[in-house]
Coordinates of C-alpha atoms and ligand atoms in Angstrom, one line a residue:
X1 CA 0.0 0.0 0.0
X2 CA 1.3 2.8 -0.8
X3 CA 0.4 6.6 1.4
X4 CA -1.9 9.0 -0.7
X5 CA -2.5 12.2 1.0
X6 CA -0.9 15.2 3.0
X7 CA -0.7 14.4 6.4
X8 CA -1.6 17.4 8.7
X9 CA -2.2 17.6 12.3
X10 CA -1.8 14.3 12.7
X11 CA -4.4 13.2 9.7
X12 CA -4.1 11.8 6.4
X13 CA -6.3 14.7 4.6
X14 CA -8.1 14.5 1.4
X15 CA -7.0 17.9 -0.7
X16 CA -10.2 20.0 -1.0
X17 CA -9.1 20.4 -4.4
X18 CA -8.4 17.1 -6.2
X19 CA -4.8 17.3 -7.8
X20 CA -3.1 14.6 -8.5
X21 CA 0.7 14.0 -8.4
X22 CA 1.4 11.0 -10.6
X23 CA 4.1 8.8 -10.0
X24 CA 5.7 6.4 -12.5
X25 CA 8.0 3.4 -11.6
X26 CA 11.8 4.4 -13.2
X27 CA 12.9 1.0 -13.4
X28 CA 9.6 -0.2 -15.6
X29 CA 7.7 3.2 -17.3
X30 CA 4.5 1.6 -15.4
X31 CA 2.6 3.9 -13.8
X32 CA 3.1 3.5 -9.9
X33 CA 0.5 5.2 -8.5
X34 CA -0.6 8.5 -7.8
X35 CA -0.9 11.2 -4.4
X36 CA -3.2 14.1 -3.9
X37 CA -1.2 16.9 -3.8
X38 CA -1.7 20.0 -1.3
X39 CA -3.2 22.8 -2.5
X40 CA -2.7 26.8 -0.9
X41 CA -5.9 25.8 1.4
X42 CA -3.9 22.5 2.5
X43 CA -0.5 24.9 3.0
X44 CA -2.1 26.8 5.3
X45 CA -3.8 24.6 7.4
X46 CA -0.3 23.2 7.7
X47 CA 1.3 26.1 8.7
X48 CA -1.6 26.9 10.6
X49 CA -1.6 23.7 13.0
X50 CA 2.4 23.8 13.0
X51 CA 1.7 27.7 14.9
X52 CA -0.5 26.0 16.8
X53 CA 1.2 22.9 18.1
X54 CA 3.9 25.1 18.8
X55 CA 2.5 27.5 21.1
X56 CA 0.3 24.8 22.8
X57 CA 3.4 22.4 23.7
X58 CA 6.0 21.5 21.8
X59 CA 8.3 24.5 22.7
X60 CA 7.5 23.9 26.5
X61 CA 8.1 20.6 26.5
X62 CA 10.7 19.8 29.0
X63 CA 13.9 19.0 27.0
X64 CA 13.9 15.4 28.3
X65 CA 10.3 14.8 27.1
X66 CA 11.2 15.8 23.8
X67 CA 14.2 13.3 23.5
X68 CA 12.4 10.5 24.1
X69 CA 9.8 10.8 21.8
X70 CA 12.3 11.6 19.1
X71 CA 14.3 8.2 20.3
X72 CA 10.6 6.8 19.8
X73 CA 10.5 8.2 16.4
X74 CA 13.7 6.5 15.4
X75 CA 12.6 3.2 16.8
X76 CA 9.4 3.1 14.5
X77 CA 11.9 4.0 11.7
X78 CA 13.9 1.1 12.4
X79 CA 10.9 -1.1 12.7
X80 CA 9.5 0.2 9.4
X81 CA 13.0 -0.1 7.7
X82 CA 11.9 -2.5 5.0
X83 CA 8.7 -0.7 3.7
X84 CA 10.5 2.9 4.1
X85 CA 13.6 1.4 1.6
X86 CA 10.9 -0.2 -0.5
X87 CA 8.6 2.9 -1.0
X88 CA 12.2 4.5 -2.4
X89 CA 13.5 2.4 -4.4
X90 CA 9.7 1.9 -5.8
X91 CA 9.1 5.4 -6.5
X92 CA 13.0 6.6 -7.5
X93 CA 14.2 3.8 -8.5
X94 CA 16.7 3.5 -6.1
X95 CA 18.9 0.5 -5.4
X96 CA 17.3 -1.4 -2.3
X97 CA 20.7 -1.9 -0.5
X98 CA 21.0 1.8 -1.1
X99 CA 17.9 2.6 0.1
X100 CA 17.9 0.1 3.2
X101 CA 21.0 1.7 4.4
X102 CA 19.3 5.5 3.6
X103 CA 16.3 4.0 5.9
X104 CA 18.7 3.0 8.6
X105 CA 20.7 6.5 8.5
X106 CA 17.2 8.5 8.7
X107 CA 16.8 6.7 12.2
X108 CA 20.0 6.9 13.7
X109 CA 19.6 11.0 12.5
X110 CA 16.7 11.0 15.2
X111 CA 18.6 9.2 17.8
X112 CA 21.4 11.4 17.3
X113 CA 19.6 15.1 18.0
X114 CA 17.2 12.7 20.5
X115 CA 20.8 13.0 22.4
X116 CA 21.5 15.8 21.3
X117 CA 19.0 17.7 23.0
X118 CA 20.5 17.9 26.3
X119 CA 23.9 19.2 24.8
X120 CA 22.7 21.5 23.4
X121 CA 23.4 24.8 25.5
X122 CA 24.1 28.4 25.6
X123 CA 26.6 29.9 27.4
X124 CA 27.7 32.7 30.6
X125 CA 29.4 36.1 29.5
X126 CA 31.5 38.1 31.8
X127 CA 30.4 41.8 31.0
X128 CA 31.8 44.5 32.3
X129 CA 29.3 46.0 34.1
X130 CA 29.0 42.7 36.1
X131 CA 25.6 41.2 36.9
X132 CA 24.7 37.8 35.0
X133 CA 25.1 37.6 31.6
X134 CA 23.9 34.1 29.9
X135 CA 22.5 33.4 26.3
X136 CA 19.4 30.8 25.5
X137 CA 19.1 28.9 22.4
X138 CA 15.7 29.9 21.7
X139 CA 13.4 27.4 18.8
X140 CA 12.2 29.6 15.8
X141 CA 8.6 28.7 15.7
X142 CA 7.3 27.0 12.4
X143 CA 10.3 26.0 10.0
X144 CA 9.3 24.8 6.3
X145 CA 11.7 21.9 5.0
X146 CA 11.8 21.5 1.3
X147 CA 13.8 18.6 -0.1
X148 CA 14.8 17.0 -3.5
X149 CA 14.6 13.6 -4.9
X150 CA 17.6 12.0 -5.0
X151 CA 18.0 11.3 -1.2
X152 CA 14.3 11.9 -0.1
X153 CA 14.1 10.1 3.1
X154 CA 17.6 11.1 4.7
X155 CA 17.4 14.5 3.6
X156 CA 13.7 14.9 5.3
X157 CA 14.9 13.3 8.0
X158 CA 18.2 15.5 8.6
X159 CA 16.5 18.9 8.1
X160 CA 13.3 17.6 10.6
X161 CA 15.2 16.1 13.6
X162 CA 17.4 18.8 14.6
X163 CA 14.3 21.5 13.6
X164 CA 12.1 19.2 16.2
X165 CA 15.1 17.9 18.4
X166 CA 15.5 22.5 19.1
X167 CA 11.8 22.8 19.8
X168 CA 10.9 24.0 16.1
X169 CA 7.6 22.3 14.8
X170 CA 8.1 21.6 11.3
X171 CA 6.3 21.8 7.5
X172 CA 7.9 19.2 4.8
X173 CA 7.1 19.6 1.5
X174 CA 9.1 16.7 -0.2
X175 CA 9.6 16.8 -4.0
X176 CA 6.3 16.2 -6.6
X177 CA 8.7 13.3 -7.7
X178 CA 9.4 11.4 -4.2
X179 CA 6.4 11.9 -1.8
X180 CA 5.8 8.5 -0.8
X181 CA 8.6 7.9 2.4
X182 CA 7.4 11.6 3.8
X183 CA 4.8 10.8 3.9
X184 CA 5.5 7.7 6.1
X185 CA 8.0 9.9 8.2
X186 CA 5.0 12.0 8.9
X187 CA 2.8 8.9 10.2
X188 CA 5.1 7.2 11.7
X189 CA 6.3 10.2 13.8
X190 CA 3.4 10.4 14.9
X191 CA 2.3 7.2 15.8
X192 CA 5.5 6.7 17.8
X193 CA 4.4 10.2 20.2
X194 CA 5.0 13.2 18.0
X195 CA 1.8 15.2 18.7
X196 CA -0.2 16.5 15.9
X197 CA 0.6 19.2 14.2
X198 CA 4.5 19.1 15.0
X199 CA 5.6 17.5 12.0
X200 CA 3.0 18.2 8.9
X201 CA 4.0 16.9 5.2
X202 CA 2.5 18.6 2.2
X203 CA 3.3 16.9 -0.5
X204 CA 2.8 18.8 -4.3
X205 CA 4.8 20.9 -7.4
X206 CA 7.5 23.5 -5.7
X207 CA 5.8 25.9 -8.5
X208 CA 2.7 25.3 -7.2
X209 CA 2.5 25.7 -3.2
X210 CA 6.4 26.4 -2.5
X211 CA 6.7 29.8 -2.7
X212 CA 3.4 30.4 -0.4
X213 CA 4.9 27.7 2.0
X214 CA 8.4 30.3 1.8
X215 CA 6.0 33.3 1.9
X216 CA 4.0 32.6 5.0
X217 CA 4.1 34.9 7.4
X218 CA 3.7 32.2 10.0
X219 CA 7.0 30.4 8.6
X220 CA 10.3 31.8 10.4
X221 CA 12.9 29.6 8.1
X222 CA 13.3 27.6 5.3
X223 CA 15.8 24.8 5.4
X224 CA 16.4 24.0 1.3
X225 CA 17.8 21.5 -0.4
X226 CA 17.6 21.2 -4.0
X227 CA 19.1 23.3 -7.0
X228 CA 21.1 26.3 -6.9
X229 CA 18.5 27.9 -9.1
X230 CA 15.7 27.1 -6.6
X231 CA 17.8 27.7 -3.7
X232 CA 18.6 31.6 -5.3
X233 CA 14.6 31.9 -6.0
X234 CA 14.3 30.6 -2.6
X235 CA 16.7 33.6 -1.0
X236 CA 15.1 36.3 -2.9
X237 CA 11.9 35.6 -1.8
X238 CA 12.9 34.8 2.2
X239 CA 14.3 38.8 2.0
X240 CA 11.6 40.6 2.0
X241 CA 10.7 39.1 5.4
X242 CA 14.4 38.4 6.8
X243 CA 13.5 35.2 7.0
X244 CA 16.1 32.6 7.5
X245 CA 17.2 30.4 5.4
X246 CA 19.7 27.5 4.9
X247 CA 20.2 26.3 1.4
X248 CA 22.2 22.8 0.6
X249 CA 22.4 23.1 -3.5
X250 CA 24.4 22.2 -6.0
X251 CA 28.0 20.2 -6.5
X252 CA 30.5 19.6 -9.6
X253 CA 33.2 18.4 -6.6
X254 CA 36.9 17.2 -7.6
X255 CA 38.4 14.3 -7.0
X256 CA 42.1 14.7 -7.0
X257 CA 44.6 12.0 -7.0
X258 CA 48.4 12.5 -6.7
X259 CA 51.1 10.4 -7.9
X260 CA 52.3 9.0 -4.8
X261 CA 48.7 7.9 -3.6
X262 CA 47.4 4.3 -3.6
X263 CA 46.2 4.5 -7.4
X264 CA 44.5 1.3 -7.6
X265 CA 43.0 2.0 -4.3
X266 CA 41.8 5.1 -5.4
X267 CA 40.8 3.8 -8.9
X268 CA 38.8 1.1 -6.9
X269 CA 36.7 3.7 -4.9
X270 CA 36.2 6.1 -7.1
X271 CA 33.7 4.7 -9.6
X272 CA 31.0 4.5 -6.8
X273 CA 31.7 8.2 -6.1
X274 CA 30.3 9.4 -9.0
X275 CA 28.2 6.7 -10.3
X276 CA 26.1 5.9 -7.0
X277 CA 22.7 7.0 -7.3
X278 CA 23.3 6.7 -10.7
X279 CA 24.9 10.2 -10.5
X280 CA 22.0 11.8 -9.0
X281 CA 24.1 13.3 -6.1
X282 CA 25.1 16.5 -5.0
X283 CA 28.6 15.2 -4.0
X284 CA 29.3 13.2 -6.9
X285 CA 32.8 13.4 -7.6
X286 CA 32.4 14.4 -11.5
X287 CA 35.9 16.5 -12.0
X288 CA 38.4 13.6 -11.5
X289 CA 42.1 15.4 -11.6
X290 CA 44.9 12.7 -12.3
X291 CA 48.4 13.4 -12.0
X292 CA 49.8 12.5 -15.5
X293 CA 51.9 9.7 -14.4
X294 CA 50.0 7.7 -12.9
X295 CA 46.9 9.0 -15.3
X296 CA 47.0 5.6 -17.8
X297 CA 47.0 3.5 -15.2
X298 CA 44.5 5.3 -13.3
X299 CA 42.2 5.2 -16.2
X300 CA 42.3 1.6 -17.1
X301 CA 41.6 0.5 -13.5
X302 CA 38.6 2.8 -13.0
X303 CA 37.4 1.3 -16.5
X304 CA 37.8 -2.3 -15.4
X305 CA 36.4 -1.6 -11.8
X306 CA 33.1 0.6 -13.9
X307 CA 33.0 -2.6 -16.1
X308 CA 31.8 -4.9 -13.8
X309 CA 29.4 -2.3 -11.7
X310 CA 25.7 -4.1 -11.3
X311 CA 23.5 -1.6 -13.4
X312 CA 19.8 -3.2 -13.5
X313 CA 16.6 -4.2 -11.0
X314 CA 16.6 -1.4 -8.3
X315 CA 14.9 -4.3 -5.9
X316 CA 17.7 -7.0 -6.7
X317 CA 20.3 -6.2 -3.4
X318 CA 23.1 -7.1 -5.6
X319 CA 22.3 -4.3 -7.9
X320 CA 24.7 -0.9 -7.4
X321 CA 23.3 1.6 -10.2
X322 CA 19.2 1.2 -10.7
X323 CA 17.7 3.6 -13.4
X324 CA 17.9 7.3 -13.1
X325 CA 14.8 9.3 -11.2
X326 CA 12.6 9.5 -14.7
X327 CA 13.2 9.5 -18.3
X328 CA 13.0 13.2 -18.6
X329 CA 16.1 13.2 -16.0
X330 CA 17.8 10.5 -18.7
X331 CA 17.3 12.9 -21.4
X332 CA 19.3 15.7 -19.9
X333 CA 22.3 13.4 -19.6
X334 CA 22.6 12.3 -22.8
X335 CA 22.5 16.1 -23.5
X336 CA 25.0 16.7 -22.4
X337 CA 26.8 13.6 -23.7
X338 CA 25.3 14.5 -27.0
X339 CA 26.9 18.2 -27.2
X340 CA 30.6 16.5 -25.6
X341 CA 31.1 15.5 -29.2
X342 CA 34.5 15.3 -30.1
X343 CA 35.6 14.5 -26.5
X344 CA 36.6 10.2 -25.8
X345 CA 33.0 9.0 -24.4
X346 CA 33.1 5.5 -23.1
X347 CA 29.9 3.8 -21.9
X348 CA 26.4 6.5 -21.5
X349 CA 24.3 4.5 -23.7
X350 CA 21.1 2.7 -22.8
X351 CA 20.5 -1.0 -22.0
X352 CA 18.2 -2.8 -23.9
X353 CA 14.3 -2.9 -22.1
X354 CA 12.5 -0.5 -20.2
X355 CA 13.4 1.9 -17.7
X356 CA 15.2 5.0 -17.3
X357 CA 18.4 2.9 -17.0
X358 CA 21.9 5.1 -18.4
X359 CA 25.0 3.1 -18.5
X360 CA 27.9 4.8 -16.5
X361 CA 30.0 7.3 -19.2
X362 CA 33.9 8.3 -19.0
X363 CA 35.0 11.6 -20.6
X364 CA 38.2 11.7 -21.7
X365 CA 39.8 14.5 -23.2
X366 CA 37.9 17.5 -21.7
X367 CA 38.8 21.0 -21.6
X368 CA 37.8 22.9 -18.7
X369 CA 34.7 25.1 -20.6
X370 CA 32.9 22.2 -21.8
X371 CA 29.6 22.0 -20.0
X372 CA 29.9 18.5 -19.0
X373 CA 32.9 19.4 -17.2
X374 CA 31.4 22.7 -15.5
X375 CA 28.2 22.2 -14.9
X376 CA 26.2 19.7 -12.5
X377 CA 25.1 16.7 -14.9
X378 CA 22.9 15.1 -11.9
X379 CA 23.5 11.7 -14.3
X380 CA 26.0 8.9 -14.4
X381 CA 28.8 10.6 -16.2
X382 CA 32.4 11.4 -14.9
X383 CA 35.2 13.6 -16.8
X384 CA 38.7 12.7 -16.3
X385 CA 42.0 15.2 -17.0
X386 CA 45.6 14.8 -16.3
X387 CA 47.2 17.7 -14.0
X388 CA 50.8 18.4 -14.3
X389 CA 51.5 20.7 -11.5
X390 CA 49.5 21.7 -7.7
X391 CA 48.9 25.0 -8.3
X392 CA 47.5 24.9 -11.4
X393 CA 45.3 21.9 -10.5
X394 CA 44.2 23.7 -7.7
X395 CA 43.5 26.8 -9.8
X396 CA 41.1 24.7 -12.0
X397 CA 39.9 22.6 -9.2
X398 CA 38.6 26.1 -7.4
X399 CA 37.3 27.1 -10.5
X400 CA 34.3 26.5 -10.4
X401 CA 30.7 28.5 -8.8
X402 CA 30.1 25.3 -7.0
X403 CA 32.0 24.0 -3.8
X404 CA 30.0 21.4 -1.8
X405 CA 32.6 18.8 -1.1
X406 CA 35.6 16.7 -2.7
X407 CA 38.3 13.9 -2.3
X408 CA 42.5 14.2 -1.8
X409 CA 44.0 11.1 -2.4
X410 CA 47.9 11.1 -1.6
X411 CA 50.2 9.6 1.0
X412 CA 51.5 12.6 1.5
X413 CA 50.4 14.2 4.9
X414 CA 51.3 17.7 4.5
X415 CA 50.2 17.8 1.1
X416 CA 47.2 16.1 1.7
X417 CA 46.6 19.0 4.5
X418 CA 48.0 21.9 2.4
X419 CA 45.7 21.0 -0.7
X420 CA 42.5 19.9 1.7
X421 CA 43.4 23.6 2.9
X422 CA 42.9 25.1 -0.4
X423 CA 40.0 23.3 -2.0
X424 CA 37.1 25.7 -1.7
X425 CA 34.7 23.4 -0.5
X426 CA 32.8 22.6 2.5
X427 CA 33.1 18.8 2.7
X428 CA 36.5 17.3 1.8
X429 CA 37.9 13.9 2.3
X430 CA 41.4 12.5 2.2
X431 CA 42.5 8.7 1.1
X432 CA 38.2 8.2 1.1
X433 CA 35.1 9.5 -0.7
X434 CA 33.0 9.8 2.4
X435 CA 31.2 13.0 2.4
X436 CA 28.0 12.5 5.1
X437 CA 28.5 12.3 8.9
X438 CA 25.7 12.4 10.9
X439 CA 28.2 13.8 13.8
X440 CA 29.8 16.4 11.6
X441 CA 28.6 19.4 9.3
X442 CA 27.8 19.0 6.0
X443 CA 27.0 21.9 3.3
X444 CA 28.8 24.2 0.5
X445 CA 31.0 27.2 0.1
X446 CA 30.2 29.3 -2.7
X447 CA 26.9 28.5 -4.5
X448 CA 26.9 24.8 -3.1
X449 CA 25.1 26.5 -0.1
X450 CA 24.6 28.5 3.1
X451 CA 24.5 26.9 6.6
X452 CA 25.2 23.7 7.6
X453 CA 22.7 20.4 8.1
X454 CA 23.8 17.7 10.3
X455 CA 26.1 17.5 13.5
X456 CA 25.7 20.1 16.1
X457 CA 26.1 22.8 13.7
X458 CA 22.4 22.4 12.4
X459 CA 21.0 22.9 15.7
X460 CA 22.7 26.8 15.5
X461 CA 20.7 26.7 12.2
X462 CA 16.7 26.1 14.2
X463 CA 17.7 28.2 17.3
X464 CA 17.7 32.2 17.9
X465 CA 20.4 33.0 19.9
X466 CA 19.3 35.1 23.3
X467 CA 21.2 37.1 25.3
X468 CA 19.8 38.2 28.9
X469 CA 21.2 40.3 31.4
X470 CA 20.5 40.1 35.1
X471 CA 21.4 43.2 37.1
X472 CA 23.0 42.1 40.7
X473 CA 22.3 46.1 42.1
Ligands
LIG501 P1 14.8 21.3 -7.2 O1 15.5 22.5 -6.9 O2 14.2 21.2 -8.5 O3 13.7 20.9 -6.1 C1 14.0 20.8 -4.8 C2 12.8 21.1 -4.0 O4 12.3 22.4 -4.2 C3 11.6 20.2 -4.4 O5 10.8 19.9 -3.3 C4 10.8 21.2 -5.3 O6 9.4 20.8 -5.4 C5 11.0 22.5 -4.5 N1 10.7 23.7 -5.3 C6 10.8 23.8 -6.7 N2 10.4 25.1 -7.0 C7 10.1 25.7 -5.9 C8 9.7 27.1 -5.6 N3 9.4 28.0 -6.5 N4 9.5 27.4 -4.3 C9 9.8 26.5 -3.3 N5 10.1 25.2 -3.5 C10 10.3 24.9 -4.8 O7 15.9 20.1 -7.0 P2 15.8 18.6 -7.4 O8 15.8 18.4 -8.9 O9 14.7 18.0 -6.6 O10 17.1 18.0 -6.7 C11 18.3 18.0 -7.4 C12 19.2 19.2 -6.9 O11 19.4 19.1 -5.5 C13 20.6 19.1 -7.4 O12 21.1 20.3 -7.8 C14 21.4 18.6 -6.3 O13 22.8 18.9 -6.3 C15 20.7 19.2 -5.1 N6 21.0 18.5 -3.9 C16 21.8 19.1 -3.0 C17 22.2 18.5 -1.8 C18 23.1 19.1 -0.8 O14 23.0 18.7 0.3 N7 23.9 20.1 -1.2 C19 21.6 17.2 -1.5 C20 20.8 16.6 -2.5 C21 20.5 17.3 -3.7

């Protein structure tokens, strides 16, 4: 069964006006089913009973109240595990070892600001007037979470747990593409204790309800992730009230590998850094920068190891690369595969059947303006150069409007520091492609973002910061 409507204050609600969101399978072109999408009425009433629930409780909750019914909500995430990564991988297409472990994550993002909650804390201030000086970490009031398709569950769950975990109630409005496991997040929540009205989920078309959801003058911030080109619409319409926003967007991040790293290591790993999701990831690692030595032998062993990569079934667990999100989304690759004429392509063609399945692709031969080395592909396609010298690596490595995350790999430490150093991103990893810590902050420099989700740093992002003096004359 799969979930059908909004769910607000603590109801699955019938739209008052019938709109449809239609949802097709990726990995057959069947239709999958279809959800009624919120309308403006259905966006207020959301906002609306968010206000409300926040007022009537969920801000006074005492702290340790509030952390156990979040470690209640990631207990009914872990028991629903199975249908959660099912609903994904059903509705994007995602592989279901993928999307089990995306399921898993989502929970342990609730246990984590579940604990978090009590470490969360301001601080004393010796002014020089004397008297008592101490600041409170004060929740915003209604926060509206908009997310994108490619991770939908994760990503709802990383912007709503710290929102909730700070005493925020919250409005998620996943993507007209992914609705399905928000949806669930929403019920499940609440069956586990959240009280109605703290989390609501409106599911419909950004065009349609998202800027009224941004424009609210209930809502007090917008947590974003999507497109820089949304995220930019996003800011421009969050100024006029000074509303607050944090935007994850964007990625075209590097990969760099030095002569003197483990090169078949690094040829190993890298493959999955760029072709996971089947490319639909904001920290794919799509600039790959070889140091010419070593780039031959680099190339053939990331050939062999993309070779022998799983692409098929998204629900067969031994499959690493399902289809892509629709086949509009498979179109725009092979765009821009189609204009890379006259660069080396190997691979980016389409398996025989149905589906909106794209075979990995390897440029070879770019130059730096081509559009499939500069912009964000959002597809299964990598470009590979040769670098001769740091600096100028570095130089092309930086130049770029986007600067979300990236990899080093090179066994040498001071190198690896000085060039992690320099990289203009806000992720970086050395010797690994790792980019997502719950623990740790994750977001962009530059037009990759603003803000930071996860770790403690996110709860900075839900809070107003108080100061408040107590005279002692
Ligand atoms: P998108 O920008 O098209 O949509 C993201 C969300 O914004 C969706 O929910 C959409 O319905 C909504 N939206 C669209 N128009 C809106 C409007 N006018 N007002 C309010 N909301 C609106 O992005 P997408 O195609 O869903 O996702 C892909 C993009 O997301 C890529 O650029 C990718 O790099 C980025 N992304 C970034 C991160 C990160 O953490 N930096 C993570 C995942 C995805």
């Amino acid at each position: 069964m799969f979930p059908q409507h909004p769910f607000i204050d603590g109801k699955s609600r019938a739209p008052r006006e019938p709109q449809r969101l239609q949802l097709t399978d990726p990995a057959t072109d069947e239709p999958l089913t279809e959800v009624s999408a919120a309308g403006l009425a259905e966006v207020d009433d959301a906002v609306a009973g968010a206000q409300r629930a926040f007022e009537s409780g969920w801000r006074d909750l005492p702290p340790g109240k509030r952390a156990e019914i979040l470690f209640a909500v990631a207990t009914i995430l872990r028991e629903h595990a199975d249908e959660i990564a099912r609903l994904e991988s059903r509705n994007i297409g995602k592989p279901i070892t993928d999307a089990l472990d995306e399921a898993a994550l989502g929970a342990r993002v609730f246990e984590y600001y579940a604990g978090a909650v009590s470490k969360f804390f301001g601080e004393t201030i010796p002014v020089a007037r004397g008297g008592f000086n101490f600041t409170l970490r004060q929740p915003m009031g209604v926060v509206a979470a908009i997310v994108p398709w490619n991770f939908p569950f994760p990503i709802a769950c990383w912007k709503a747990a710290p929102a909730l975990a700070a005493g925020n109630c919250v409005v998620l409005k996943p993507a007209s593409l992914s609705p399905l496991t928000a949806i669930r997040l929403g019920e499940l929540a609440h069956e586990a204790g959240l009280p109605a009205g703290v989390l609501q989920v409106v599911p419909g078309a950004g065009g349609a309800i998202g800027d009224a959801l941004v424009e609210h003058p209930l809502v007090r911030k917008i947590s974003f992730t999507g497109s820089t080109e949304i995220g930019a619409h996003i800011m421009q319409l969050a100024a006029r009230g000074i509303k607050r926003v944090s935007l994850e967007l964007g990625g075209k991040s590097p990969n760099i590998i030095f002569a003197d790293a483990d090169v078949d290591k690094a040829a190993a790993a890298s493959p999955m850094s760029v072709f996971a999701n089947a490319g639909q990831d904001c920290c794919a690692r799509s600039r790959v920068f070889v140091e010419r030595p070593v780039f031959d032998r680099f190339v053939e062993k990331f050939l062999e190891t993309t070779r022998v990569l799983k692409v098929g079934d998204p629900a067969d667990p031994e499959t690493q690369i399902g289809p892509l999100v629709s086949s509009q989304q498979r179109e725009k690759v092979e765009a821009y595969l189609a204009a890379a004429k006259g660069r080396e392509i190997i691979g980016g063609d389409r398996p025989a059947g149905r589906g909106a399945y794209l075979r990995p692709a390897i440029a070879l031969g770019c130059e730096t303006s081509d559009p499939v080395w500069r912009e964000e592909v959002f597809g299964p396609v990598v470009c590979i150069r040769p670098f001769d010298d740091e600096a100028s690596m570095l130089r092309e490595v930086n130049d770029s409007p986007y600067g979300l995350s990236g990899s080093v790999w090179t066994n040498d430490l001071k190198r690896a520091l000085r060039v992690a150093r320099r990289v203009e991103s806000g992720v970086l990893s050395i010797n690994s492609h790792a980019s997502v810590h719950v623990e740790a902050p994750f977001g962009g420099f530059k037009q990759s973002g603003l803000g930071r989700d996860l770790g403690m740093s996110a709860l900075e992002g839900y809070t107003e910061l108080k100061n408040i003096f107590i005279s002692e004359d």
